């Protein structure tokens, strides 16, 4: 049987000796860091989530997102019903240019729906005191809703996670509008 590798144990011995010779401050810092790691591991999952996504942002942003989707659903239903009604009339008396006018009208109506949704976001920002005036609130809401995201100011630091909810509402509703426009173009081409 081969003798144990004494070279490896001799090499480890100076490291252990040097750790024992560390100044007291370093040892205290290491123990403090170990204690902090243990403390952070004991934090409940919800508290860790709260550090990532504050509950106020989550509930306010989520509620506003649902309101915006409801408003958009109502607006899209109004636009598509009106467009379908107009197309039925055009099927009885076909025209080459009237479907295009109705399509432009549908686009304008969808634009108005989106502007109203931006207005709702701006109103909520002003109403809850997150932004001091309507002009700034409209700027923040429009930039974030369209996912452009540029600008030198936004909501207060404690509410910054609200802006992704504004962006999500814009992404959902703009994507929805694009799908509606595809159907409107198809219907116009059919007539």
PDB file of C-alpha atoms in Angstrom:
ATOM      1  CA  UNK A   1       0.000   0.000   0.000  1.00  0.00           C
ATOM      2  CA  UNK A   2       1.387   3.380  -0.982  1.00  0.00           C
ATOM      3  CA  UNK A   3       2.117   5.922   1.720  1.00  0.00           C
ATOM      4  CA  UNK A   4      -0.278   8.886   1.942  1.00  0.00           C
ATOM      5  CA  UNK A   5       0.649  11.862  -0.171  1.00  0.00           C
ATOM      6  CA  UNK A   6       2.375  14.043   2.379  1.00  0.00           C
ATOM      7  CA  UNK A   7       3.152  16.746  -0.164  1.00  0.00           C
ATOM      8  CA  UNK A   8      -0.548  17.571  -0.552  1.00  0.00           C
ATOM      9  CA  UNK A   9      -1.129  17.730   3.190  1.00  0.00           C
ATOM     10  CA  UNK A  10       2.015  19.841   3.628  1.00  0.00           C
ATOM     11  CA  UNK A  11       0.731  22.256   0.970  1.00  0.00           C
ATOM     12  CA  UNK A  12      -2.636  22.602   2.732  1.00  0.00           C
ATOM     13  CA  UNK A  13      -1.053  23.186   6.115  1.00  0.00           C
ATOM     14  CA  UNK A  14       0.336  26.678   5.302  1.00  0.00           C
ATOM     15  CA  UNK A  15      -3.076  27.768   3.980  1.00  0.00           C
ATOM     16  CA  UNK A  16      -4.756  26.693   7.195  1.00  0.00           C
ATOM     17  CA  UNK A  17      -2.045  28.399   9.228  1.00  0.00           C
ATOM     18  CA  UNK A  18      -2.436  31.603   7.230  1.00  0.00           C
ATOM     19  CA  UNK A  19      -6.213  31.598   7.791  1.00  0.00           C
ATOM     20  CA  UNK A  20      -5.614  31.323  11.518  1.00  0.00           C
ATOM     21  CA  UNK A  21      -3.324  34.345  11.327  1.00  0.00           C
ATOM     22  CA  UNK A  22      -5.891  36.643   9.696  1.00  0.00           C
ATOM     23  CA  UNK A  23      -6.552  39.867  11.563  1.00  0.00           C
ATOM     24  CA  UNK A  24      -9.602  39.851  13.774  1.00  0.00           C
ATOM     25  CA  UNK A  25     -11.467  42.317  11.516  1.00  0.00           C
ATOM     26  CA  UNK A  26     -11.272  39.985   8.514  1.00  0.00           C
ATOM     27  CA  UNK A  27     -12.500  37.035  10.551  1.00  0.00           C
ATOM     28  CA  UNK A  28     -15.422  39.146  11.836  1.00  0.00           C
ATOM     29  CA  UNK A  29     -16.231  40.217   8.259  1.00  0.00           C
ATOM     30  CA  UNK A  30     -16.199  36.606   7.068  1.00  0.00           C
ATOM     31  CA  UNK A  31     -18.452  35.522   9.945  1.00  0.00           C
ATOM     32  CA  UNK A  32     -20.790  38.473   9.267  1.00  0.00           C
ATOM     33  CA  UNK A  33     -21.006  37.510   5.574  1.00  0.00           C
ATOM     34  CA  UNK A  34     -21.747  33.897   6.509  1.00  0.00           C
ATOM     35  CA  UNK A  35     -24.487  35.047   8.898  1.00  0.00           C
ATOM     36  CA  UNK A  36     -25.983  37.288   6.194  1.00  0.00           C
ATOM     37  CA  UNK A  37     -26.056  34.398   3.716  1.00  0.00           C
ATOM     38  CA  UNK A  38     -27.858  32.244   6.239  1.00  0.00           C
ATOM     39  CA  UNK A  39     -30.311  35.086   7.002  1.00  0.00           C
ATOM     40  CA  UNK A  40     -31.075  35.670   3.286  1.00  0.00           C
ATOM     41  CA  UNK A  41     -31.627  31.938   2.797  1.00  0.00           C
ATOM     42  CA  UNK A  42     -34.251  32.047   5.558  1.00  0.00           C
ATOM     43  CA  UNK A  43     -36.280  34.808   3.828  1.00  0.00           C
ATOM     44  CA  UNK A  44     -39.675  33.495   2.690  1.00  0.00           C
ATOM     45  CA  UNK A  45     -40.277  33.275  -1.041  1.00  0.00           C
ATOM     46  CA  UNK A  46     -42.928  36.034  -0.964  1.00  0.00           C
ATOM     47  CA  UNK A  47     -40.490  38.444   0.690  1.00  0.00           C
ATOM     48  CA  UNK A  48     -37.928  37.715  -2.023  1.00  0.00           C
ATOM     49  CA  UNK A  49     -40.619  38.343  -4.641  1.00  0.00           C
ATOM     50  CA  UNK A  50     -41.562  41.592  -2.868  1.00  0.00           C
ATOM     51  CA  UNK A  51     -37.967  42.757  -3.247  1.00  0.00           C
ATOM     52  CA  UNK A  52     -38.166  42.038  -6.997  1.00  0.00           C
ATOM     53  CA  UNK A  53     -41.737  43.173  -7.688  1.00  0.00           C
ATOM     54  CA  UNK A  54     -43.259  45.396  -4.992  1.00  0.00           C
ATOM     55  CA  UNK A  55     -46.829  44.442  -4.155  1.00  0.00           C
ATOM     56  CA  UNK A  56     -48.153  47.946  -4.806  1.00  0.00           C
ATOM     57  CA  UNK A  57     -46.765  47.918  -8.345  1.00  0.00           C
ATOM     58  CA  UNK A  58     -48.021  44.391  -8.916  1.00  0.00           C
ATOM     59  CA  UNK A  59     -51.598  45.021  -7.785  1.00  0.00           C
ATOM     60  CA  UNK A  60     -51.953  48.531  -9.214  1.00  0.00           C
ATOM     61  CA  UNK A  61     -50.279  47.607 -12.496  1.00  0.00           C
ATOM     62  CA  UNK A  62     -52.210  44.350 -12.774  1.00  0.00           C
ATOM     63  CA  UNK A  63     -55.545  46.056 -12.087  1.00  0.00           C
ATOM     64  CA  UNK A  64     -54.790  48.774 -14.624  1.00  0.00           C
ATOM     65  CA  UNK A  65     -53.730  46.173 -17.185  1.00  0.00           C
ATOM     66  CA  UNK A  66     -57.085  44.420 -16.786  1.00  0.00           C
ATOM     67  CA  UNK A  67     -58.942  47.729 -17.140  1.00  0.00           C
ATOM     68  CA  UNK A  68     -57.020  48.575 -20.303  1.00  0.00           C
ATOM     69  CA  UNK A  69     -57.709  45.138 -21.816  1.00  0.00           C
ATOM     70  CA  UNK A  70     -61.414  45.529 -21.003  1.00  0.00           C
ATOM     71  CA  UNK A  71     -61.506  48.980 -22.600  1.00  0.00           C
ATOM     72  CA  UNK A  72     -59.671  47.650 -25.636  1.00  0.00           C
ATOM     73  CA  UNK A  73     -62.052  44.707 -25.973  1.00  0.00           C
ATOM     74  CA  UNK A  74     -65.001  47.094 -25.930  1.00  0.00           C
ATOM     75  CA  UNK A  75     -63.363  49.399 -28.453  1.00  0.00           C
ATOM     76  CA  UNK A  76     -62.398  46.560 -30.789  1.00  0.00           C
ATOM     77  CA  UNK A  77     -65.917  45.140 -30.611  1.00  0.00           C
ATOM     78  CA  UNK A  78     -67.330  48.559 -31.510  1.00  0.00           C
ATOM     79  CA  UNK A  79     -64.913  48.967 -34.439  1.00  0.00           C
ATOM     80  CA  UNK A  80     -65.391  45.469 -35.858  1.00  0.00           C
ATOM     81  CA  UNK A  81     -69.186  45.539 -35.499  1.00  0.00           C
ATOM     82  CA  UNK A  82     -69.359  48.893 -37.256  1.00  0.00           C
ATOM     83  CA  UNK A  83     -67.012  47.726 -40.002  1.00  0.00           C
ATOM     84  CA  UNK A  84     -68.925  44.474 -40.545  1.00  0.00           C
ATOM     85  CA  UNK A  85     -72.204  46.389 -40.715  1.00  0.00           C
ATOM     86  CA  UNK A  86     -70.724  48.706 -43.360  1.00  0.00           C
ATOM     87  CA  UNK A  87     -69.342  45.775 -45.359  1.00  0.00           C
ATOM     88  CA  UNK A  88     -72.773  44.111 -45.412  1.00  0.00           C
ATOM     89  CA  UNK A  89     -74.195  47.268 -46.998  1.00  0.00           C
ATOM     90  CA  UNK A  90     -71.344  47.303 -49.517  1.00  0.00           C
ATOM     91  CA  UNK A  91     -71.991  43.685 -50.493  1.00  0.00           C
ATOM     92  CA  UNK A  92     -75.475  44.716 -51.618  1.00  0.00           C
ATOM     93  CA  UNK A  93     -74.121  47.701 -53.599  1.00  0.00           C
ATOM     94  CA  UNK A  94     -70.427  47.010 -54.362  1.00  0.00           C
ATOM     95  CA  UNK A  95     -67.946  49.824 -54.765  1.00  0.00           C
ATOM     96  CA  UNK A  96     -64.239  49.969 -55.468  1.00  0.00           C
ATOM     97  CA  UNK A  97     -63.326  52.877 -53.192  1.00  0.00           C
ATOM     98  CA  UNK A  98     -65.866  52.791 -50.335  1.00  0.00           C
ATOM     99  CA  UNK A  99     -64.296  49.739 -48.599  1.00  0.00           C
ATOM    100  CA  UNK A 100     -61.023  51.659 -48.445  1.00  0.00           C
ATOM    101  CA  UNK A 101     -62.759  54.604 -46.792  1.00  0.00           C
ATOM    102  CA  UNK A 102     -64.347  52.281 -44.243  1.00  0.00           C
ATOM    103  CA  UNK A 103     -60.958  50.695 -43.613  1.00  0.00           C
ATOM    104  CA  UNK A 104     -59.443  54.142 -42.971  1.00  0.00           C
ATOM    105  CA  UNK A 105     -62.345  54.875 -40.616  1.00  0.00           C
ATOM    106  CA  UNK A 106     -61.619  51.639 -38.717  1.00  0.00           C
ATOM    107  CA  UNK A 107     -57.934  52.574 -38.411  1.00  0.00           C
ATOM    108  CA  UNK A 108     -58.862  56.018 -37.063  1.00  0.00           C
ATOM    109  CA  UNK A 109     -61.272  54.447 -34.574  1.00  0.00           C
ATOM    110  CA  UNK A 110     -58.579  52.029 -33.373  1.00  0.00           C
ATOM    111  CA  UNK A 111     -56.197  54.958 -32.991  1.00  0.00           C
ATOM    112  CA  UNK A 112     -58.782  56.740 -30.850  1.00  0.00           C
ATOM    113  CA  UNK A 113     -59.147  53.614 -28.694  1.00  0.00           C
ATOM    114  CA  UNK A 114     -55.367  53.513 -28.143  1.00  0.00           C
ATOM    115  CA  UNK A 115     -55.218  57.223 -27.340  1.00  0.00           C
ATOM    116  CA  UNK A 116     -58.041  56.733 -24.830  1.00  0.00           C
ATOM    117  CA  UNK A 117     -56.078  53.898 -23.197  1.00  0.00           C
ATOM    118  CA  UNK A 118     -53.006  56.136 -22.928  1.00  0.00           C
ATOM    119  CA  UNK A 119     -55.285  58.787 -21.407  1.00  0.00           C
ATOM    120  CA  UNK A 120     -56.499  56.252 -18.823  1.00  0.00           C
ATOM    121  CA  UNK A 121     -52.889  55.416 -17.866  1.00  0.00           C
ATOM    122  CA  UNK A 122     -52.014  59.114 -17.649  1.00  0.00           C
ATOM    123  CA  UNK A 123     -55.096  59.767 -15.521  1.00  0.00           C
ATOM    124  CA  UNK A 124     -54.148  56.997 -13.136  1.00  0.00           C
ATOM    125  CA  UNK A 125     -50.594  58.332 -12.834  1.00  0.00           C
ATOM    126  CA  UNK A 126     -51.885  61.810 -11.995  1.00  0.00           C
ATOM    127  CA  UNK A 127     -54.807  60.559  -9.896  1.00  0.00           C
ATOM    128  CA  UNK A 128     -52.574  58.503  -7.623  1.00  0.00           C
ATOM    129  CA  UNK A 129     -50.017  61.291  -7.339  1.00  0.00           C
ATOM    130  CA  UNK A 130     -47.220  59.425  -9.116  1.00  0.00           C
ATOM    131  CA  UNK A 131     -46.704  62.207 -11.653  1.00  0.00           C
ATOM    132  CA  UNK A 132     -47.393  65.875 -10.877  1.00  0.00           C
ATOM    133  CA  UNK A 133     -49.194  66.967 -14.062  1.00  0.00           C
ATOM    134  CA  UNK A 134     -51.104  65.684 -17.071  1.00  0.00           C
ATOM    135  CA  UNK A 135     -48.484  66.687 -19.616  1.00  0.00           C
ATOM    136  CA  UNK A 136     -45.737  64.655 -17.955  1.00  0.00           C
ATOM    137  CA  UNK A 137     -48.122  61.776 -17.272  1.00  0.00           C
ATOM    138  CA  UNK A 138     -49.209  61.679 -20.906  1.00  0.00           C
ATOM    139  CA  UNK A 139     -45.586  61.712 -22.033  1.00  0.00           C
ATOM    140  CA  UNK A 140     -44.639  58.857 -19.696  1.00  0.00           C
ATOM    141  CA  UNK A 141     -47.743  56.813 -20.525  1.00  0.00           C
ATOM    142  CA  UNK A 142     -47.401  57.257 -24.305  1.00  0.00           C
ATOM    143  CA  UNK A 143     -43.685  56.469 -24.355  1.00  0.00           C
ATOM    144  CA  UNK A 144     -44.072  53.415 -22.196  1.00  0.00           C
ATOM    145  CA  UNK A 145     -47.330  52.196 -23.802  1.00  0.00           C
ATOM    146  CA  UNK A 146     -45.741  52.198 -27.231  1.00  0.00           C
ATOM    147  CA  UNK A 147     -42.638  50.497 -25.775  1.00  0.00           C
ATOM    148  CA  UNK A 148     -40.473  53.302 -27.144  1.00  0.00           C
ATOM    149  CA  UNK A 149     -39.295  53.936 -23.601  1.00  0.00           C
ATOM    150  CA  UNK A 150     -37.108  56.970 -24.113  1.00  0.00           C
ATOM    151  CA  UNK A 151     -37.341  59.975 -21.868  1.00  0.00           C
ATOM    152  CA  UNK A 152     -35.442  61.673 -19.108  1.00  0.00           C
ATOM    153  CA  UNK A 153     -38.028  61.093 -16.391  1.00  0.00           C
ATOM    154  CA  UNK A 154     -40.598  58.571 -15.311  1.00  0.00           C
ATOM    155  CA  UNK A 155     -42.542  57.554 -12.271  1.00  0.00           C
ATOM    156  CA  UNK A 156     -41.004  57.923  -8.790  1.00  0.00           C
ATOM    157  CA  UNK A 157     -38.231  55.441  -7.916  1.00  0.00           C
ATOM    158  CA  UNK A 158     -40.478  53.362  -5.673  1.00  0.00           C
ATOM    159  CA  UNK A 159     -42.907  52.812  -8.566  1.00  0.00           C
ATOM    160  CA  UNK A 160     -40.549  52.025 -11.447  1.00  0.00           C
ATOM    161  CA  UNK A 161     -41.881  48.494 -11.846  1.00  0.00           C
ATOM    162  CA  UNK A 162     -45.199  50.044 -12.890  1.00  0.00           C
ATOM    163  CA  UNK A 163     -43.802  51.070 -16.271  1.00  0.00           C
ATOM    164  CA  UNK A 164     -43.414  47.465 -17.483  1.00  0.00           C
ATOM    165  CA  UNK A 165     -47.155  47.017 -16.860  1.00  0.00           C
ATOM    166  CA  UNK A 166     -47.850  50.043 -19.040  1.00  0.00           C
ATOM    167  CA  UNK A 167     -45.610  48.540 -21.724  1.00  0.00           C
ATOM    168  CA  UNK A 168     -47.315  45.142 -21.441  1.00  0.00           C
ATOM    169  CA  UNK A 169     -50.734  46.716 -21.865  1.00  0.00           C
ATOM    170  CA  UNK A 170     -49.500  48.472 -24.984  1.00  0.00           C
ATOM    171  CA  UNK A 171     -47.920  45.333 -26.403  1.00  0.00           C
ATOM    172  CA  UNK A 172     -51.078  43.292 -25.813  1.00  0.00           C
ATOM    173  CA  UNK A 173     -53.474  45.855 -27.227  1.00  0.00           C
ATOM    174  CA  UNK A 174     -51.345  46.924 -30.192  1.00  0.00           C
ATOM    175  CA  UNK A 175     -50.859  43.285 -31.164  1.00  0.00           C
ATOM    176  CA  UNK A 176     -54.599  42.784 -30.851  1.00  0.00           C
ATOM    177  CA  UNK A 177     -55.239  45.818 -33.058  1.00  0.00           C
ATOM    178  CA  UNK A 178     -52.856  44.508 -35.694  1.00  0.00           C
ATOM    179  CA  UNK A 179     -54.770  41.226 -35.859  1.00  0.00           C
ATOM    180  CA  UNK A 180     -58.037  43.170 -36.196  1.00  0.00           C
ATOM    181  CA  UNK A 181     -56.534  45.261 -38.993  1.00  0.00           C
ATOM    182  CA  UNK A 182     -55.541  42.109 -40.858  1.00  0.00           C
ATOM    183  CA  UNK A 183     -59.171  40.981 -40.765  1.00  0.00           C
ATOM    184  CA  UNK A 184     -60.371  44.430 -41.826  1.00  0.00           C
ATOM    185  CA  UNK A 185     -58.031  44.441 -44.830  1.00  0.00           C
ATOM    186  CA  UNK A 186     -59.151  40.915 -45.738  1.00  0.00           C
ATOM    187  CA  UNK A 187     -62.805  41.992 -45.522  1.00  0.00           C
ATOM    188  CA  UNK A 188     -62.141  45.079 -47.648  1.00  0.00           C
ATOM    189  CA  UNK A 189     -60.387  43.011 -50.282  1.00  0.00           C
ATOM    190  CA  UNK A 190     -63.246  40.532 -50.308  1.00  0.00           C
ATOM    191  CA  UNK A 191     -65.796  43.243 -51.093  1.00  0.00           C
TER     192      UNK A 191
END
